[in-house]
Short mmCIF file of C-alpha atoms in Angstrom, two decimals:
data_model
loop_
_atom_site.label_atom_id
_atom_site.label_comp_id
_atom_site.label_asym_id
_atom_site.label_seq_id
_atom_site.Cartn_x
_atom_site.Cartn_y
_atom_site.Cartn_z
CA MET A 1 -51.10 -10.95 -17.72
CA THR A 2 -47.51 -9.67 -17.95
CA VAL A 3 -45.71 -9.76 -21.30
CA VAL A 4 -41.91 -9.91 -20.93
CA ASP A 5 -39.53 -9.01 -23.76
CA ILE A 6 -36.54 -11.32 -23.29
CA PRO A 7 -33.20 -10.38 -24.95
CA GLY A 8 -31.83 -12.57 -27.75
CA SER A 9 -30.40 -16.00 -27.08
CA LYS A 10 -26.74 -16.14 -26.09
CA SER A 11 -26.33 -19.61 -27.61
CA VAL A 12 -27.96 -18.63 -30.89
CA THR A 13 -26.08 -15.30 -31.12
CA ALA A 14 -22.69 -17.00 -30.63
CA ARG A 15 -23.39 -19.65 -33.27
CA ALA A 16 -24.74 -17.02 -35.65
CA LEU A 17 -21.57 -14.94 -35.26
CA PHE A 18 -19.39 -17.95 -36.16
CA LEU A 19 -21.61 -18.89 -39.12
CA ALA A 20 -21.73 -15.31 -40.39
CA ALA A 21 -17.93 -14.97 -40.17
CA ALA A 22 -17.44 -18.25 -42.06
CA ALA A 23 -20.10 -17.63 -44.72
CA ASP A 24 -19.62 -16.35 -48.25
CA GLY A 25 -21.17 -12.87 -48.31
CA VAL A 26 -22.58 -10.37 -45.82
CA THR A 27 -24.87 -11.68 -43.06
CA THR A 28 -27.28 -9.54 -41.05
CA LEU A 29 -28.17 -10.74 -37.54
CA ARG A 30 -31.41 -9.19 -36.26
CA ARG A 31 -31.99 -8.68 -32.51
CA PRO A 32 -28.67 -10.23 -31.39
CA LEU A 33 -28.01 -10.41 -27.67
CA ARG A 34 -25.82 -7.50 -26.52
CA SER A 35 -24.05 -8.72 -23.39
CA ASP A 36 -20.50 -9.19 -22.15
CA ASP A 37 -20.27 -12.68 -23.70
CA THR A 38 -21.54 -11.77 -27.16
CA GLU A 39 -19.70 -8.43 -27.29
CA GLY A 40 -16.57 -10.40 -26.41
CA PHE A 41 -17.24 -12.83 -29.27
CA ALA A 42 -17.74 -9.96 -31.73
CA GLU A 43 -14.58 -8.26 -30.44
CA GLY A 44 -12.69 -11.53 -30.98
CA LEU A 45 -13.88 -11.66 -34.60
CA THR A 46 -12.70 -8.08 -35.10
CA ARG A 47 -9.26 -8.99 -33.71
CA LEU A 48 -9.13 -11.84 -36.23
CA GLY A 49 -9.77 -9.33 -39.01
CA TYR A 50 -13.48 -9.81 -39.67
CA ARG A 51 -15.64 -6.72 -40.20
CA VAL A 52 -18.49 -6.47 -37.70
CA GLY A 53 -20.85 -3.52 -38.16
CA LYS A 54 -23.30 -2.73 -35.35
CA THR A 55 -26.59 -0.82 -35.21
CA PRO A 56 -28.95 -0.86 -32.20
CA ASP A 57 -31.08 -3.72 -33.59
CA ALA A 58 -28.73 -5.60 -35.92
CA TRP A 59 -25.16 -6.67 -36.56
CA GLN A 60 -23.66 -7.11 -40.04
CA ILE A 61 -20.71 -9.40 -40.57
CA ASP A 62 -18.59 -9.68 -43.72
CA GLY A 63 -17.91 -13.38 -44.10
CA ARG A 64 -14.47 -14.75 -44.99
CA PRO A 65 -14.70 -18.45 -45.99
CA GLN A 66 -10.89 -18.51 -46.25
CA GLY A 67 -10.51 -17.64 -42.54
CA PRO A 68 -9.12 -14.70 -40.53
CA ALA A 69 -7.95 -11.64 -42.47
CA VAL A 70 -4.84 -11.20 -40.31
CA ALA A 71 -1.71 -13.37 -40.16
CA GLU A 72 -1.49 -13.14 -36.39
CA ALA A 73 -3.71 -12.07 -33.53
CA ASP A 74 -4.01 -12.14 -29.76
CA VAL A 75 -7.65 -12.74 -28.73
CA TYR A 76 -9.02 -12.29 -25.20
CA CYS A 77 -12.17 -14.37 -24.72
CA ARG A 78 -13.29 -12.76 -21.44
CA ASP A 79 -15.64 -15.12 -19.51
CA GLY A 80 -17.29 -16.53 -22.63
CA ALA A 81 -17.21 -20.31 -23.05
CA THR A 82 -18.60 -20.13 -26.59
CA THR A 83 -16.00 -17.49 -27.48
CA ALA A 84 -13.21 -19.54 -25.89
CA ARG A 85 -14.22 -22.76 -27.66
CA PHE A 86 -15.58 -21.60 -31.02
CA LEU A 87 -13.08 -18.88 -32.03
CA PRO A 88 -9.93 -21.07 -31.83
CA THR A 89 -11.77 -23.62 -33.99
CA LEU A 90 -12.66 -20.92 -36.54
CA ALA A 91 -9.05 -19.67 -36.58
CA ALA A 92 -7.72 -23.21 -37.12
CA ALA A 93 -9.46 -23.27 -40.52
CA GLY A 94 -7.44 -20.26 -41.68
CA HIS A 95 -3.73 -19.51 -41.97
CA GLY A 96 -1.65 -17.71 -39.38
CA SER A 97 -0.49 -17.64 -35.77
CA PHE A 98 -3.28 -17.06 -33.26
CA ARG A 99 -3.15 -16.87 -29.47
CA PHE A 100 -6.22 -17.11 -27.23
CA ASP A 101 -6.55 -16.32 -23.53
CA ALA A 102 -9.48 -15.78 -21.16
CA SER A 103 -10.48 -14.60 -17.70
CA PRO A 104 -9.35 -16.55 -14.60
CA GLN A 105 -12.87 -18.01 -14.40
CA MET A 106 -12.77 -19.22 -18.01
CA ARG A 107 -9.18 -20.44 -17.63
CA ARG A 108 -10.47 -22.92 -15.04
CA ARG A 109 -13.05 -24.39 -17.40
CA PRO A 110 -11.97 -27.42 -19.45
CA LEU A 111 -11.09 -27.49 -23.14
CA GLY A 112 -9.19 -30.79 -23.28
CA PRO A 113 -11.53 -32.99 -25.37
CA LEU A 114 -11.86 -30.27 -28.05
CA SER A 115 -8.08 -29.66 -28.09
CA ARG A 116 -7.44 -33.40 -28.51
CA ALA A 117 -9.93 -33.64 -31.38
CA LEU A 118 -8.40 -30.64 -33.17
CA ARG A 119 -4.91 -32.12 -32.76
CA ASP A 120 -6.18 -35.45 -34.11
CA LEU A 121 -7.29 -33.49 -37.19
CA GLY A 122 -3.74 -32.17 -37.63
CA VAL A 123 -4.15 -28.75 -36.00
CA ASP A 124 -0.95 -27.40 -34.41
CA LEU A 125 -2.42 -26.41 -31.03
CA ARG A 126 -0.40 -25.82 -27.86
CA HIS A 127 -1.62 -24.97 -24.36
CA GLU A 128 0.81 -22.46 -22.88
CA GLU A 129 0.18 -23.22 -19.20
CA ALA A 130 -2.17 -25.93 -17.92
CA GLU A 131 -2.86 -28.67 -20.48
CA GLY A 132 -6.48 -28.56 -21.67
CA HIS A 133 -7.03 -24.95 -20.53
CA HIS A 134 -6.50 -21.42 -21.80
CA PRO A 135 -4.21 -19.80 -22.80
CA LEU A 136 -3.49 -21.61 -26.06
CA ARG A 137 -1.76 -20.95 -29.36
CA ILE A 138 -2.69 -22.24 -32.81
CA GLU A 139 -0.36 -22.24 -35.82
CA ALA A 140 -3.09 -22.54 -38.44
CA SER A 141 -2.69 -23.97 -41.93
CA GLY A 142 -6.24 -25.03 -42.72
CA VAL A 143 -7.87 -28.34 -41.77
CA GLU A 144 -7.94 -31.34 -44.08
CA GLY A 145 -10.86 -33.05 -42.36
CA GLY A 146 -11.68 -36.74 -42.09
CA GLU A 147 -12.82 -38.83 -39.12
CA VAL A 148 -12.37 -37.85 -35.49
CA VAL A 149 -13.54 -39.23 -32.13
CA LEU A 150 -14.92 -36.82 -29.51
CA ASP A 151 -16.05 -37.10 -25.89
CA ALA A 152 -18.69 -34.38 -25.38
CA GLY A 153 -19.77 -35.65 -21.94
CA GLN A 154 -18.56 -32.45 -20.22
CA SER A 155 -19.90 -29.96 -22.73
CA SER A 156 -21.91 -30.10 -25.94
CA GLN A 157 -19.94 -27.03 -27.06
CA TYR A 158 -17.03 -29.30 -28.03
CA LEU A 159 -19.29 -31.04 -30.56
CA THR A 160 -20.82 -27.77 -31.77
CA ALA A 161 -17.33 -26.33 -32.39
CA LEU A 162 -16.41 -29.32 -34.58
CA LEU A 163 -19.75 -29.32 -36.40
CA LEU A 164 -19.31 -25.62 -37.23
CA LEU A 165 -15.76 -26.33 -38.43
CA GLY A 166 -16.80 -29.20 -40.74
CA PRO A 167 -17.81 -27.22 -43.86
CA LEU A 168 -14.56 -25.19 -43.64
CA THR A 169 -12.38 -28.32 -43.94
CA ARG A 170 -11.17 -29.61 -47.29
CA LYS A 171 -12.77 -33.07 -47.00
CA GLY A 172 -15.58 -32.54 -44.46
CA LEU A 173 -15.82 -34.28 -41.08
CA ARG A 174 -17.10 -37.53 -39.62
CA ILE A 175 -17.38 -36.95 -35.85
CA ARG A 176 -17.82 -40.10 -33.75
CA VAL A 177 -19.27 -39.05 -30.39
CA THR A 178 -18.61 -41.31 -27.39
CA ASP A 179 -20.66 -39.29 -24.86
CA LEU A 180 -22.89 -36.22 -25.07
CA VAL A 181 -24.47 -33.86 -22.56
CA SER A 182 -27.02 -31.07 -23.28
CA ALA A 183 -27.98 -32.67 -26.61
CA PRO A 184 -30.64 -30.02 -27.48
CA TYR A 185 -27.85 -27.47 -27.91
CA VAL A 186 -26.44 -29.63 -30.70
CA GLU A 187 -29.86 -29.58 -32.37
CA ILE A 188 -29.69 -25.76 -32.30
CA THR A 189 -26.34 -25.95 -34.11
CA VAL A 190 -27.58 -28.38 -36.76
CA ALA A 191 -30.73 -26.31 -37.42
CA MET A 192 -28.74 -23.09 -37.76
CA MET A 193 -26.17 -24.69 -40.08
CA ARG A 194 -29.09 -25.72 -42.31
CA THR A 195 -30.19 -22.07 -42.52
CA PHE A 196 -26.66 -21.17 -43.66
CA GLY A 197 -26.77 -23.83 -46.38
CA VAL A 198 -25.22 -26.93 -44.77
CA GLU A 199 -27.03 -30.21 -44.09
CA VAL A 200 -25.55 -32.35 -41.29
CA ARG A 201 -26.30 -36.06 -41.48
CA ARG A 202 -26.43 -38.34 -38.46
CA GLU A 203 -25.56 -42.03 -38.56
CA GLY A 204 -26.10 -43.32 -35.03
CA THR A 205 -23.35 -41.73 -32.93
CA VAL A 206 -21.56 -40.31 -36.00
CA TYR A 207 -22.22 -36.80 -37.31
CA VAL A 208 -21.34 -36.37 -40.98
CA VAL A 209 -20.57 -32.80 -42.10
CA PRO A 210 -19.92 -32.09 -45.79
CA PRO A 211 -17.27 -29.64 -47.04
CA GLY A 212 -18.22 -26.69 -49.23
CA GLY A 213 -18.71 -23.77 -46.86
CA TYR A 214 -21.65 -21.60 -45.78
CA THR A 215 -23.89 -19.08 -47.55
CA ALA A 216 -24.61 -15.68 -45.99
CA THR A 217 -28.18 -14.87 -44.98
CA THR A 218 -30.35 -12.61 -42.80
CA TYR A 219 -30.98 -14.30 -39.47
CA ASP A 220 -33.42 -13.46 -36.66
CA ILE A 221 -32.15 -14.28 -33.14
CA GLU A 222 -34.90 -15.75 -30.95
CA PRO A 223 -35.26 -14.76 -27.25
CA ASP A 224 -33.03 -16.57 -24.75
CA ALA A 225 -34.88 -19.58 -23.26
CA SER A 226 -32.48 -19.93 -20.30
CA THR A 227 -33.10 -16.27 -19.37
CA ALA A 228 -36.85 -16.75 -19.83
CA SER A 229 -36.76 -19.52 -17.18
CA TYR A 230 -36.42 -16.93 -14.38
CA PHE A 231 -39.53 -15.08 -15.52
CA PHE A 232 -41.54 -18.28 -15.99
CA ALA A 233 -40.43 -19.45 -12.53
CA ALA A 234 -41.46 -16.08 -11.09
CA ALA A 235 -45.02 -16.67 -12.32
CA ALA A 236 -45.06 -20.19 -10.89
CA VAL A 237 -43.96 -19.17 -7.37
CA THR A 238 -46.16 -16.06 -7.04
CA GLY A 239 -49.38 -17.25 -8.68
CA GLY A 240 -48.86 -14.64 -11.39
CA GLU A 241 -48.92 -14.98 -15.16
CA VAL A 242 -46.05 -14.32 -17.58
CA THR A 243 -46.02 -14.50 -21.39
CA VAL A 244 -42.80 -14.51 -23.43
CA PRO A 245 -43.44 -13.78 -27.12
CA GLY A 246 -41.11 -15.26 -29.74
CA LEU A 247 -40.45 -18.46 -27.76
CA GLY A 248 -43.12 -20.82 -29.02
CA THR A 249 -43.63 -24.15 -30.74
CA GLY A 250 -40.95 -23.42 -33.38
CA ALA A 251 -38.24 -22.42 -30.88
CA LEU A 252 -34.78 -23.92 -31.37
CA GLN A 253 -33.67 -23.91 -27.74
CA GLY A 254 -34.09 -27.00 -25.60
CA ASP A 255 -34.14 -24.92 -22.42
CA LEU A 256 -37.73 -23.99 -23.20
CA GLY A 257 -38.35 -27.52 -21.84
CA PHE A 258 -38.07 -25.94 -18.38
CA VAL A 259 -41.76 -25.01 -18.64
CA ASP A 260 -42.58 -28.73 -18.76
CA VAL A 261 -40.91 -29.06 -15.35
CA LEU A 262 -43.08 -26.19 -14.06
CA ARG A 263 -46.14 -27.94 -15.54
CA ARG A 264 -45.27 -31.14 -13.64
CA MET A 265 -45.03 -29.06 -10.46
CA GLY A 266 -48.53 -27.66 -10.94
CA ALA A 267 -48.19 -24.52 -13.09
CA GLU A 268 -50.45 -23.96 -16.07
CA VAL A 269 -48.44 -23.75 -19.32
CA THR A 270 -49.61 -22.76 -22.81
CA THR A 271 -47.29 -22.81 -25.82
CA ASP A 272 -48.29 -21.83 -29.36
CA ALA A 273 -46.58 -20.47 -32.47
CA GLN A 274 -46.45 -16.94 -30.99
CA GLY A 275 -44.94 -17.67 -27.58
CA THR A 276 -45.27 -19.35 -24.19
CA ARG A 277 -47.42 -18.44 -21.18
CA VAL A 278 -46.97 -19.71 -17.61
CA ARG A 279 -49.54 -19.12 -14.87
CA GLY A 280 -48.96 -20.02 -11.24
CA THR A 281 -51.84 -21.96 -9.67
CA GLY A 282 -50.82 -21.68 -6.03
CA GLU A 283 -49.58 -25.27 -6.16
CA LEU A 284 -45.92 -26.26 -6.46
CA ARG A 285 -45.40 -29.98 -6.08
CA GLY A 286 -42.13 -31.72 -5.31
CA LEU A 287 -40.67 -33.99 -8.00
CA THR A 288 -37.64 -35.94 -9.20
CA VAL A 289 -36.42 -34.72 -12.59
CA ASN A 290 -33.53 -35.54 -14.94
CA MET A 291 -32.14 -32.22 -16.22
CA ARG A 292 -29.18 -33.50 -18.26
CA ASP A 293 -30.55 -31.88 -21.42
CA ILE A 294 -31.56 -28.57 -19.80
CA SER A 295 -28.88 -28.24 -17.12
CA ASP A 296 -28.53 -24.45 -17.44
CA THR A 297 -31.98 -24.20 -15.83
CA MET A 298 -31.01 -26.41 -12.87
CA PRO A 299 -30.27 -23.35 -10.66
CA THR A 300 -33.69 -21.87 -11.54
CA LEU A 301 -35.43 -25.00 -10.26
CA ALA A 302 -33.18 -25.22 -7.20
CA ALA A 303 -34.05 -21.61 -6.33
CA ILE A 304 -37.83 -22.23 -6.31
CA ALA A 305 -37.65 -25.71 -4.77
CA PRO A 306 -38.01 -24.42 -1.16
CA PHE A 307 -41.60 -23.45 -1.99
CA ALA A 308 -42.60 -26.93 -3.17
CA SER A 309 -44.88 -29.18 -1.14
CA GLY A 310 -42.29 -31.97 -1.07
CA PRO A 311 -38.65 -32.71 -1.89
CA VAL A 312 -37.24 -31.64 -5.27
CA ARG A 313 -34.49 -33.93 -6.58
CA ILE A 314 -32.55 -32.89 -9.71
CA GLU A 315 -30.51 -35.67 -11.32
CA ASP A 316 -27.84 -36.15 -14.03
CA VAL A 317 -26.42 -32.63 -13.82
CA GLY A 318 -22.76 -33.41 -13.06
CA ASN A 319 -21.68 -31.14 -15.93
CA THR A 320 -22.93 -28.10 -13.96
CA ARG A 321 -19.88 -28.54 -11.72
CA VAL A 322 -17.65 -27.24 -14.57
CA LYS A 323 -19.69 -24.18 -15.57
CA GLU A 324 -18.86 -20.59 -14.49
CA CYS A 325 -18.61 -22.14 -11.03
CA ASP A 326 -19.54 -25.46 -9.41
CA ARG A 327 -23.25 -24.71 -9.71
CA LEU A 328 -24.38 -27.73 -7.70
CA GLU A 329 -22.39 -26.65 -4.66
CA ALA A 330 -23.17 -22.96 -5.22
CA CYS A 331 -26.92 -23.68 -5.14
CA ALA A 332 -26.55 -25.95 -2.11
CA GLU A 333 -24.47 -23.41 -0.18
CA ASN A 334 -26.90 -20.56 -0.86
CA LEU A 335 -29.98 -22.61 -0.02
CA ARG A 336 -28.37 -23.57 3.30
CA ARG A 337 -27.74 -19.85 3.94
CA LEU A 338 -31.50 -19.40 3.61
CA GLY A 339 -32.10 -22.18 6.16
CA VAL A 340 -33.14 -24.84 3.62
CA GLU A 341 -32.09 -28.50 3.99
CA VAL A 342 -30.08 -29.71 0.98
CA ALA A 343 -28.14 -32.85 0.02
CA THR A 344 -25.83 -33.26 -2.99
CA GLY A 345 -24.03 -36.07 -4.77
CA PRO A 346 -21.64 -36.22 -7.74
CA ASP A 347 -24.38 -35.38 -10.24
CA TRP A 348 -27.52 -34.61 -8.19
CA ILE A 349 -29.00 -32.19 -5.69
CA GLU A 350 -32.03 -32.71 -3.45
CA ILE A 351 -33.82 -29.78 -1.82
CA ARG A 352 -36.09 -30.61 1.15
CA PRO A 353 -38.57 -27.88 2.01
CA GLY A 354 -39.14 -27.59 5.75
CA SER A 355 -41.87 -26.38 8.07
CA GLN A 356 -40.00 -23.08 8.50
CA ALA A 357 -40.05 -20.57 5.65
CA PRO A 358 -36.64 -19.62 4.17
CA VAL A 359 -34.99 -16.55 5.73
CA GLY A 360 -33.22 -13.68 4.00
CA ALA A 361 -29.44 -13.77 3.55
CA GLU A 362 -26.67 -12.54 1.26
CA ILE A 363 -26.36 -14.82 -1.76
CA LYS A 364 -22.81 -15.75 -2.73
CA SER A 365 -22.73 -15.37 -6.51
CA TYR A 366 -19.36 -17.02 -7.26
CA GLY A 367 -19.27 -14.58 -10.20
CA ASP A 368 -21.97 -16.66 -11.90
CA HIS A 369 -24.81 -14.83 -13.65
CA ARG A 370 -27.16 -17.82 -13.36
CA VAL A 371 -26.78 -18.05 -9.59
CA VAL A 372 -27.77 -14.39 -9.19
CA MET A 373 -30.71 -14.52 -11.62
CA SER A 374 -32.04 -17.76 -10.07
CA PHE A 375 -31.99 -16.49 -6.49
CA ALA A 376 -33.62 -13.23 -7.60
CA VAL A 377 -36.68 -15.47 -8.12
CA THR A 378 -36.37 -16.78 -4.53
CA GLY A 379 -36.34 -13.15 -3.44
CA LEU A 380 -39.91 -12.72 -4.70
CA ARG A 381 -41.03 -14.84 -1.73
CA VAL A 382 -38.22 -14.26 0.78
CA PRO A 383 -37.58 -10.71 2.06
CA GLY A 384 -34.01 -9.67 2.76
CA ILE A 385 -32.16 -11.44 -0.05
CA SER A 386 -29.11 -9.56 -1.37
CA PHE A 387 -26.13 -10.44 -3.61
CA ASP A 388 -22.39 -10.04 -3.14
CA ASP A 389 -21.91 -9.40 -6.89
CA PRO A 390 -25.22 -8.41 -8.53
CA GLY A 391 -23.39 -6.98 -11.57
CA CYS A 392 -22.19 -10.37 -12.85
CA VAL A 393 -25.50 -10.64 -14.77
CA ARG A 394 -23.88 -8.48 -17.47
CA LYS A 395 -22.47 -11.71 -18.91
CA THR A 396 -25.84 -12.50 -20.53
CA PHE A 397 -28.42 -9.87 -19.46
CA PRO A 398 -27.02 -6.48 -18.39
CA GLY A 399 -30.53 -5.10 -17.76
CA PHE A 400 -31.75 -8.09 -15.71
CA HIS A 401 -32.26 -6.36 -12.35
CA GLU A 402 -34.26 -3.53 -13.94
CA ALA A 403 -36.41 -5.96 -15.95
CA PHE A 404 -36.97 -8.19 -12.93
CA GLY A 405 -37.79 -5.21 -10.73
CA ALA A 406 -40.43 -4.11 -13.25
CA LEU A 407 -41.85 -7.64 -13.26
CA ARG A 408 -42.01 -7.75 -9.44
CA GLY A 409 -44.35 -4.80 -9.49
CA GLN A 410 -46.78 -6.64 -11.79
CA LEU A 411 -46.91 -9.96 -9.92
CA PRO A 412 -49.08 -10.82 -6.88
CA ALA A 413 -47.31 -9.89 -3.64
#
């Protein structure tokens, strides 16, 4: 049995940084993820005047319920979607003039529904170039609150940003949601807000967030479930066994549901309070699966689908077309490079394993960490796989290739 120590969750670390900055008092975050995305978020907080102290195993943040400590700032969000969507929302609750920009990759990703909702709440927000995209400027004077309508069908992060904002408004928020993707990520947000002293109420499609602010705390960051998917998939395709401690029955992240997909395909899965174990059985069945709620693990499944005994069809994942790249087409293109038959539609991909084994090829990463990490799993069974940009994994897991190389040596050949 191989025990794998997975770095902290990116989603949880980003939310915890926002909550800590907004809370009254000093918050300690234990085992935060240290990657390009989270370092970029912390750097953004520093630019906004928040104090962020770092030790190897913990970050301490001095909260400022009144908002940023500076009257103006220019914040570069790098590639980070959580940084690019959460920090402008945090700044809007304060007072000052704040400009936000991001990498070319992040500039392409949409912000429109969140921008519209913030404007509807009275926030003076202006996109400097393309409407609904970075760069943007906010002339902040606090947020009154009230009722707002939001379409979160492209990204649940729009809803999370507004939920996190709610307690910082003068009257609280009632958020009426017309569409929602990746709902488990919203559950992460609600659970974490509870830990920081705020109870969100749900009335059908309306989320009710009270005013009153957050209370500082000490918070443990759980391992990243999306990152764990590559190690669980590695066990399933090789007949090996992998245990990830700290991701068990009490885990917040919906992406741990990926192991249920592996179970349906024939892997043996055990989850308890301490962690989750996946053992490959030598069987990998084809299946049709809706991955709307766990779409970040779609590339992981696509990458192991060529080893299934029948077709693998992944449905309701149209939102993956507006991630770091168009992940549906990126997966399809790379599988075809390996000689695998693939079909795609607006929100689905179907992988059809053939009589011929996949062949080695250079994987086109499109600068997307998840594409590289997913096809590293394929490489456990297909010799000769390489990557045009292996370093893009630094976004969420700088040490991925070393950790995966160590795992390879412990799995059946």
